[in-house]
Each structure stands twice: as structure tokens, then as C-alpha cells.
Coordinates of C-alpha atoms in Angstrom, one line a residue:
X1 CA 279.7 -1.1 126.0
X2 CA 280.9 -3.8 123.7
X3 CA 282.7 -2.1 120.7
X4 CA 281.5 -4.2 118.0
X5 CA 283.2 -3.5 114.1
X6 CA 280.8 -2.9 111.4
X7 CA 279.7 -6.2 110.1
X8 CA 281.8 -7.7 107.3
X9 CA 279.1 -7.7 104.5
X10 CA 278.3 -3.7 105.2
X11 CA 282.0 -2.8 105.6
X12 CA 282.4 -4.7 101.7
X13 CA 279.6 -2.8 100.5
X14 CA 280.7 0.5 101.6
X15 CA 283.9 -0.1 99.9
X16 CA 282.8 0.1 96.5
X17 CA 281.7 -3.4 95.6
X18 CA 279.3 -3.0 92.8
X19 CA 275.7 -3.0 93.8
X20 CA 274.2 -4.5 91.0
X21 CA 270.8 -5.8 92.6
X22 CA 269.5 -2.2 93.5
X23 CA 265.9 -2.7 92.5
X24 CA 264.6 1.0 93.1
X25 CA 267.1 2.8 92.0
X26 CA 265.8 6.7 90.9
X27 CA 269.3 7.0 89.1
X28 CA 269.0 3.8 87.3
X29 CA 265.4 3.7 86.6
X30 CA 265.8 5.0 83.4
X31 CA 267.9 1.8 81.9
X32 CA 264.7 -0.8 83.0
X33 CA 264.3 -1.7 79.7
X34 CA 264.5 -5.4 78.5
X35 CA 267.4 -6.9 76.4
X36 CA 271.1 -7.7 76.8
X37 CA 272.0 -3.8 76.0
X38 CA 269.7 -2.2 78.4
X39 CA 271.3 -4.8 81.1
X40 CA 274.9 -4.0 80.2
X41 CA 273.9 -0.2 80.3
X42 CA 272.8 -0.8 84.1
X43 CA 275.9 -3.0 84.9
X44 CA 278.3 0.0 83.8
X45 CA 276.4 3.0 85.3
X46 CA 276.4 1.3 88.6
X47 CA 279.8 0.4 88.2
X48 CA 280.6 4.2 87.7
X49 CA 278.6 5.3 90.4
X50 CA 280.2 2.9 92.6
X51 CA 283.8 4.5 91.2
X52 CA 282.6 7.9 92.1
X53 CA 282.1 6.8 95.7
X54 CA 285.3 4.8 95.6
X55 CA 287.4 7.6 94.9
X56 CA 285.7 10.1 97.2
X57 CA 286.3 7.8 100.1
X58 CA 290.2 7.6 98.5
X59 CA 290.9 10.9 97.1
X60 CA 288.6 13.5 98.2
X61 CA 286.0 15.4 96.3
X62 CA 288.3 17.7 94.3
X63 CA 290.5 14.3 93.1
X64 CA 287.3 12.8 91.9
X65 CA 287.6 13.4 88.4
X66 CA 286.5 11.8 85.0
X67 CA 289.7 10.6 84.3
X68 CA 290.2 8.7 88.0
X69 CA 286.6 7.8 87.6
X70 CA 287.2 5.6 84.7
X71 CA 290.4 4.5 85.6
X72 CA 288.7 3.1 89.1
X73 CA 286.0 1.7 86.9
X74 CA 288.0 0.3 84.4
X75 CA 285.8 1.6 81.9
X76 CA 286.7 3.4 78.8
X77 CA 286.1 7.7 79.1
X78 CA 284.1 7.1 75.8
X79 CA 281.6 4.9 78.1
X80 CA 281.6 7.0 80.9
X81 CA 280.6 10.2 78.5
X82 CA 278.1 8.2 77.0
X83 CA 275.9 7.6 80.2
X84 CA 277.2 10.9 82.1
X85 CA 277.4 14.2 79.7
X86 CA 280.0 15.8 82.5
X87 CA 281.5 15.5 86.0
X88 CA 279.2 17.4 87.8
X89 CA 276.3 15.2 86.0
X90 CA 278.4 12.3 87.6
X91 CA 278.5 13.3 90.7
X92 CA 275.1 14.4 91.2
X93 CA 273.5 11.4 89.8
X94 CA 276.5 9.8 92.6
X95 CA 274.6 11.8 95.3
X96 CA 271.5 10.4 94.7
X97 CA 272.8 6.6 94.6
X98 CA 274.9 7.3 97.3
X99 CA 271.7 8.2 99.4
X100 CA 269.8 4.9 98.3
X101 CA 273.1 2.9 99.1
X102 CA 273.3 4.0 102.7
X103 CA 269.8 3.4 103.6
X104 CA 270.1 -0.1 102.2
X105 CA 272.9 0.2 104.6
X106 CA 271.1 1.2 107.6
X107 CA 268.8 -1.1 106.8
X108 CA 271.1 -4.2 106.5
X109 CA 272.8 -3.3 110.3
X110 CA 270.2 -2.8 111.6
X111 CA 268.7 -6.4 111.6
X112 CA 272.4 -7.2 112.0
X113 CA 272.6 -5.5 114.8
X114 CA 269.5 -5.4 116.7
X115 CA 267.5 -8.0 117.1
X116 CA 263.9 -8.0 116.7
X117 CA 261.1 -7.7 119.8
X118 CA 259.0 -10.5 120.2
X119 CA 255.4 -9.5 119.5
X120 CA 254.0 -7.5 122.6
X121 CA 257.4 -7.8 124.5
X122 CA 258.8 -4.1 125.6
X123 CA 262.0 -3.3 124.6
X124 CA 264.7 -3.5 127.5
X125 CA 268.0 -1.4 127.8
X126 CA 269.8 -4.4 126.1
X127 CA 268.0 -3.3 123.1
X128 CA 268.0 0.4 123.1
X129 CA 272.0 -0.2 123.6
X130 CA 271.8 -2.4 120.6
X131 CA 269.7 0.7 119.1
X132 CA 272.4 3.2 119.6
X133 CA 274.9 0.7 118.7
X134 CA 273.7 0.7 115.3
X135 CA 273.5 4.6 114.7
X136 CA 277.1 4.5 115.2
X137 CA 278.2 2.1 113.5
X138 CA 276.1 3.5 110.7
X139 CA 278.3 6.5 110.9
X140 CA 281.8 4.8 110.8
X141 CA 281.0 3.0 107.5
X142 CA 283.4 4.2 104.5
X143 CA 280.4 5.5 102.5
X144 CA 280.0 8.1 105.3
X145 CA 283.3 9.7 104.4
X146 CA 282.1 10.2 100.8
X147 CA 278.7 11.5 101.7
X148 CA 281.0 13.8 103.9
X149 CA 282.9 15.1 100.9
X150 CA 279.4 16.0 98.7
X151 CA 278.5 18.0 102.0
X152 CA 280.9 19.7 102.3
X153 CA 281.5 20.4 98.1
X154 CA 277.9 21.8 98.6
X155 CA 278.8 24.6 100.7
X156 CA 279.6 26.6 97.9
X157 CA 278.1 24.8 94.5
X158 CA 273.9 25.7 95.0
X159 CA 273.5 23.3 92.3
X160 CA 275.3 20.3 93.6
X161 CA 273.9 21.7 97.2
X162 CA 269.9 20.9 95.8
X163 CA 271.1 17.4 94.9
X164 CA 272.5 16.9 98.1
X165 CA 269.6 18.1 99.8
X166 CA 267.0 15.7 98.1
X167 CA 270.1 12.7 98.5
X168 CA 269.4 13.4 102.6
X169 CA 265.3 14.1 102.2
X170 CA 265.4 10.2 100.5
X171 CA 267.8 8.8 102.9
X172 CA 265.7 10.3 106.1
X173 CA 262.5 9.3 104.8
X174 CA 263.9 5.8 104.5
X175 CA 265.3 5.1 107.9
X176 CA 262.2 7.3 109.9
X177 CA 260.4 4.2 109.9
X178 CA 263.7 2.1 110.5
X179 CA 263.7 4.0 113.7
X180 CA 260.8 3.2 115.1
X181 CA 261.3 -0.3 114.4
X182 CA 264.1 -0.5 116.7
X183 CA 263.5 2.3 118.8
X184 CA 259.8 1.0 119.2
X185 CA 259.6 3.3 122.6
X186 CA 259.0 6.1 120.7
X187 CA 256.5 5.5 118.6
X188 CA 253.9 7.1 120.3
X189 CA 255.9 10.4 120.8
X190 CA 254.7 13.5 118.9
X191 CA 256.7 14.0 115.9
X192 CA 258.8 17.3 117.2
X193 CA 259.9 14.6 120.1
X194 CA 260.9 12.5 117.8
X195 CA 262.6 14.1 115.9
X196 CA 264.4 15.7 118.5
X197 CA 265.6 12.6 119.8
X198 CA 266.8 11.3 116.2
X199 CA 268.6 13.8 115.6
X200 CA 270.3 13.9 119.0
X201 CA 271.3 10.3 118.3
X202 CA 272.2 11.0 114.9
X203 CA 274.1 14.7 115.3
X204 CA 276.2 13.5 117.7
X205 CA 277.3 10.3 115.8
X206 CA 277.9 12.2 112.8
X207 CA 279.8 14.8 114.0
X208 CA 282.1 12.0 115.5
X209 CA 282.7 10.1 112.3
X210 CA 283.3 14.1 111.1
X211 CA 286.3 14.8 113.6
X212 CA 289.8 14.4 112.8
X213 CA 290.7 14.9 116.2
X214 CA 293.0 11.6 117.7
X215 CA 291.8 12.4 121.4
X216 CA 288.4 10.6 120.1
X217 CA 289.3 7.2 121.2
X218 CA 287.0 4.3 121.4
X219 CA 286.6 4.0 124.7
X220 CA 285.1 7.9 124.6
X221 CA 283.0 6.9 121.9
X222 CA 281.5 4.3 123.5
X223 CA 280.7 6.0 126.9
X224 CA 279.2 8.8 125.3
X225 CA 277.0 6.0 123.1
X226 CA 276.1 4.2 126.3
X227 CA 275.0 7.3 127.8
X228 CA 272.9 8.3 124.8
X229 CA 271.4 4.9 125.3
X230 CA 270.5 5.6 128.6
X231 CA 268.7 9.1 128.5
X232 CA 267.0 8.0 125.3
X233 CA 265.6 4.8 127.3
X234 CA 264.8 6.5 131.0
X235 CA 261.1 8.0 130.3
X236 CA 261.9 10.9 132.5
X237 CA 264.7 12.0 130.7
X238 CA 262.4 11.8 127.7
X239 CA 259.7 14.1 129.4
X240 CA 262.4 16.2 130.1
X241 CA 263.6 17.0 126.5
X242 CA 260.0 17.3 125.8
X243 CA 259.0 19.8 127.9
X244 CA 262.6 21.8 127.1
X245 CA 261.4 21.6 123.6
X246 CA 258.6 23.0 124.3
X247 CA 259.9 26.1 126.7

């Protein structure tokens, strides 16, 4: 399998390059007013938002504070308290942009990546390796390592672990219909199947980008994303999970 690096215009993204142009923003929605200040109100939230996830990805969750936040930002701490009363206000509204950012993501590789079907045409194993090419690549972008460090801060704050939890609800609500775009196959699958067989794909990919260990090496990663390609292509392997799911 061909072990092709996350598109140059995601990889910038994930970085921490402002996203100004988020139309749908939940976090932002509340500065859609019209006039030069509501605009400059948007410009420096997202700015701070895209600080927090900047120094997640850098420093960790427990280094993400005010103070680094600003500095990132290169905003003064007077503007940051004046759109975010605290850090854990910060970092939750962070979450929540955070979620919308990586399904725009998902969304962006995977017409990079996978190229559409021609109406009526079946999809081929070319395209389901194309498929799983994108789920992990989605997992190696930068703004996986700071959606990492929320999940894990979540463990033990249940306040920052609710936010967290509706972050993912938005995110998979977002790419379920992503997936049946380009896993078109499995469309007419009941929805236990299918979810079964996301998260397969998904679980696996995420635990990688998770693991630390250096015995992970690319050519590992790709043999165990070509196989995943396979069984979720081959019909009988397909039945198979079904009927296991169902035992």
C-alpha cells in the first residue's frame, strides 16, 4: 500500500492556522452579529481557540494555560478574559471547535483522497483501499494529538468529560454520512453492521496514532490498513462479522 502523507493544505490546518471561514460554528455563533466589532470579536476568539489547540499539540494539556494561550495568540490576557471568563471555559469551548475542525478535516481528505464513483459504477478494491487510506491519515493529523489530550484530561474532570462527549457526538454525526459516501458498500447494511465496521476501521487507527511504541513502523501500519481494506471489501467476511454480532 502506497504510504501517502497527509495532504499539504490538511497538515497546515491541523497546525494551528486560524480558521477564520468556519460558517457553523456552535462556539462562534454567538459573535454573528454585523459591524466591524462583532467581526473583530470572531477574528480573536478563533484565534484563541486555534492557540488552545496549538499548544495542546506542543505542550500537553496541563501546559495549556491562560498565560501560554495568549502568548501563542499574541493576544493581550485582558482580551482573552474578555471572551473566555477562565481556562476551563477556554478549553471547553476548544473542545467543541476542536470537534467541528476535524470533521471539516475528514471532510477535506476525503475528496482529497478518494475519489468519487461514477453514478451506478460499484466501488472496486482500489477504492475501498483509498477508503481506509483516508481513516488513517485522518488519525495522523496534528489535531488528533490534541483531541488526545482533552480525552485523556476527561478521565478525571466530569465536567470537561460532558464536553468532550458532545465534541465526539458532533464529530460522529458529521462523518456517518461521510462514510457512506466513500464506503458506498455499506449502505444497505443495518445500522449495528455498520457501526461495527466503523468503528473497527476507526478503533484500530486511533489506537495507532495513540501508541508511543517505535516498533509501529510504517510498513506495519500499512499492512494492517491493507488488510482492513480487504475484510471490509470481501462480502463474506462482512456476513461473517454480522452474524458474530449477532451470536
Amino acid at each position: 500500500m502506497s504510504k501517502t502523507t497527509t495532504p499539504g493544505s490538511v497538515r497546515s490546518r491541523s497546525a494551528g492556522s486560524p480558521g477564520i471561514g468556519r460558517k457553523n460554528s456552535r462556539v462562534l455563533a454567538t459573535v454573528r452579529a454585523s459591524g466591524k466589532q462583532a467581526e473583530k470579536s470572531l477574528v480573536t476568539q478563533t484565534v484563541i481557540l486555534e492557540a488552545v489547540i496549538k499548544c495542546l499539540i506542543d505542550k500537553g494539556y496541563a501546559k495549556t494555560t491562560m498565560e501560554l494561550v495568549a502568548k501563542c495568540g499574541k493576544v493581550s490576557r485582558g482580551a482573552m478574559m474578555h471572551h473566555f471568563s477562565s481556562r476551563a471555559d477556554v478549553i471547553e469551548k476548544a473542545a467543541i471547535y476542536l470537534a467541528e475542525r476535524r470533521l471539516e478535516e475528514f471532510e477535506q481528505l476525503a475528496r482529497t483522497i478518494v475519489p468519487p464513483l461514477p453514478a451506478g459504477a460499484e466501488a472496486q478494491l482500489s477504492h475501498t483501499l483509498k477508503a481506509m487510506e483516508l481513516v488513517r491519515t485522518y488519525y495522523s493529523l496534528p489535531s488528533f494529538a490534541a483531541a488526545h489530550e482533552l480525552l485523556m484530561a476527561a478521565r478525571t474532570d466530569k465536567k470537561l468529560a460532558k464536553v468532550v462527549r458532545r465534541a465526539q457526538d458532533i464529530l460522529n454525526d458529521g462523518i456517518a454520512p461521510i462514510i457512506l459516501r466513500v464506503f458506498p458498500f455499506w449502505a444497505d447494511k443495518s445500522s449495528d453492521l455498520l457501526l461495527l465496521l466503523t468503528d473497527i476501521a476507526h478503533f484500530t487507527f486511533r489506537g495507532v496514532a495513540m501508541s508511543h511504541m517505535d516498533d509501529l513502523d510504517p510498513e506495519r501500519i500499512s499492512r494492517m490498513e491493507r488488510l482492513l481494506a480487504l475484510m471490509a471489501h470481501d462480502k463474506a467476511a462482512i456476513e461473517a462479522l454480522d452474524l458474530a454480532s449477532r451470536a
